[in-house]
XYZ file of C-alpha atoms in Angstrom:
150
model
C 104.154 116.459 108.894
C 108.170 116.226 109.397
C 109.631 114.221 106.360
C 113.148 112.498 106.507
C 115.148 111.545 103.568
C 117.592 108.986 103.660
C 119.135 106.164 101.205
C 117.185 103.082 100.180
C 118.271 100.277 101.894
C 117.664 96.430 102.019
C 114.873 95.953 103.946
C 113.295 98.732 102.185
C 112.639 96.730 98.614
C 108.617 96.100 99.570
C 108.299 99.833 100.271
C 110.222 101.028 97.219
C 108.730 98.091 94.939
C 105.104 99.655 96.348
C 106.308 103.431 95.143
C 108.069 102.686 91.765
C 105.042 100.560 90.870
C 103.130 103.759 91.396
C 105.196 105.733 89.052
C 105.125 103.280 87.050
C 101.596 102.828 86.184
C 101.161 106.790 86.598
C 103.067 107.208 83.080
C 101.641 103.703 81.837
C 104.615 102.219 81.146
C 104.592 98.257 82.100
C 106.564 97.032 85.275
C 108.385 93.673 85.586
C 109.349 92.021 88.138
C 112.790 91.835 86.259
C 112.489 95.714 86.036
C 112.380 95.890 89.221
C 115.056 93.729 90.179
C 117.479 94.983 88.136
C 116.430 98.837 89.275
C 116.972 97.338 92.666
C 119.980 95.569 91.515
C 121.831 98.994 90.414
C 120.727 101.024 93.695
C 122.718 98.911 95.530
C 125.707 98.512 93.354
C 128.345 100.777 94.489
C 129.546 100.855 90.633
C 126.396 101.823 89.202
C 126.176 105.694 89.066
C 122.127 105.985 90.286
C 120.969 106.580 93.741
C 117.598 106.298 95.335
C 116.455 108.233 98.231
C 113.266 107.709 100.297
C 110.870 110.548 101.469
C 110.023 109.441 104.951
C 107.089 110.744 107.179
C 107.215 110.732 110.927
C 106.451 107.014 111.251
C 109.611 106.229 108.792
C 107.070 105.417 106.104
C 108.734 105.860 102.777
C 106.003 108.266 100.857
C 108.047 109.118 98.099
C 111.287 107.988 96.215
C 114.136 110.233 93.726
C 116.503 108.245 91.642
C 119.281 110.196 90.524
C 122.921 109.823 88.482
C 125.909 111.840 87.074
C 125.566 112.635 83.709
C 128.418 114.218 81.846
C 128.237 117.484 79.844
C 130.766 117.805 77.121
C 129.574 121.765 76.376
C 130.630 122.032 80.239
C 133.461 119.894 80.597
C 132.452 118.314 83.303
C 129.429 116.449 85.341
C 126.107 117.697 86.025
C 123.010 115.345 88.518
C 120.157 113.843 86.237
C 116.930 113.079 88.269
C 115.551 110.128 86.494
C 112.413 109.075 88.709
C 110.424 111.305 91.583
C 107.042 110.061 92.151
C 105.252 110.720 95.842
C 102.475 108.374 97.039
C 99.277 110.344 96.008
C 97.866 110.223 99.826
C 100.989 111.676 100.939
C 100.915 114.267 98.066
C 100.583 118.196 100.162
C 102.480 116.643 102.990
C 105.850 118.344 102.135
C 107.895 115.284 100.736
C 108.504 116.536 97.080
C 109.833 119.748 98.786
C 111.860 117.353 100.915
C 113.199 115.549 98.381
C 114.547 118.594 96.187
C 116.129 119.923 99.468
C 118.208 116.918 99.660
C 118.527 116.345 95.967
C 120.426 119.843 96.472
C 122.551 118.205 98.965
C 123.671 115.589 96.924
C 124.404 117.835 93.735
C 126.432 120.133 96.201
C 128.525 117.220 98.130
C 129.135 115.823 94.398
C 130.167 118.995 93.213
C 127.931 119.029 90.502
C 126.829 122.846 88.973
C 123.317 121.843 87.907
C 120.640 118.834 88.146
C 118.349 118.106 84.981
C 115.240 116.318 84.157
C 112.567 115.377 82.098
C 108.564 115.292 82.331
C 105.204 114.631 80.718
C 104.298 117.504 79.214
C 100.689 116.745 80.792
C 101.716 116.549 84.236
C 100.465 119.585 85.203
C 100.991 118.826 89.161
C 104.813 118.176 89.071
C 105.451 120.964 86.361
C 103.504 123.312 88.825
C 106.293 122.439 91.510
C 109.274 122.371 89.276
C 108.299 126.078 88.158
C 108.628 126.879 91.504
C 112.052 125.686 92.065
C 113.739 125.491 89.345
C 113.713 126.828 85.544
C 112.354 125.629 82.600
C 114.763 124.917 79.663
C 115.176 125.975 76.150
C 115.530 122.008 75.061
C 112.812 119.680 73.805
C 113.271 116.324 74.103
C 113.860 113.386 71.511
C 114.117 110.191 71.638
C 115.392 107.971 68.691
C 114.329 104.271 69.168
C 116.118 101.159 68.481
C 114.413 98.217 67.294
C 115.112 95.140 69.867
């Protein structure tokens, strides 16, 4: 199957609603519709610093999304890319789209000039990590997260 990755764009909201939903419930975490709009909201605002791309199959399906950002690094003086969100529709899962959608992530860290792209999974998600050890390398760093009473 030939998979195209391009931008999210307008009339693309259903299909990219349809796939974050999906990622979504895959790590339980509750979706809103006000999520969603303001995720949607930020994609398209050319002074918020986080992309989306669409994994595409030959019909211009989107079967899988990326959102990515800039993230600073003090110890390196500069920016490096953080991948926030990658989730591929599980029917299209084997069809070539996650490898897609690295290629082009490596694109965009290239034209942005940055050295290095980070991110975070489940430590269950034995799928994805079985991917990412192909591609890329697994870190020294755990993660932490401190959280902030609303």
């Amino acid at each position: 199957m030939t998979i195209t990755v391009t931008d999210a764009h307008a009339d693309d909201r259903g299909a990219w609603e349809a796939l974050y939903r999906g990622y979504a419930a895959f790590y339980a975490v509750p979706m809103t519709d006000s999520t969603l709009e303001t995720v949607w909201t930020w994609i398209h605002d050319p002074a918020q610093p986080l992309w989306c791309r669409l994994a595409r199959d030959c019909g211009g399906t989107a079967v899988g999304l990326m959102h990515f950002r800039a993230m600073t690094s003090p110890l390196r003086g500069r920016e490096i890319g953080f991948l926030d969100d990658l989730f591929v529709d599980p029917a299209a899962r084997g069809s070539g789209a996650v490898d897609a959608l690295f290629t082009d992530l490596e694109h965009q860290a290239r034209a942005r000039d940055w050295p290095s792209v980070r991110w975070i999974t489940a430590d269950d998600n034995y799928r994805a990590r079985a991917v990412y050890d192909r591609i890329a390398h697994k870190t020294q760093w755990n993660t932490y997260q401190l959280d902030i009473g609303s």
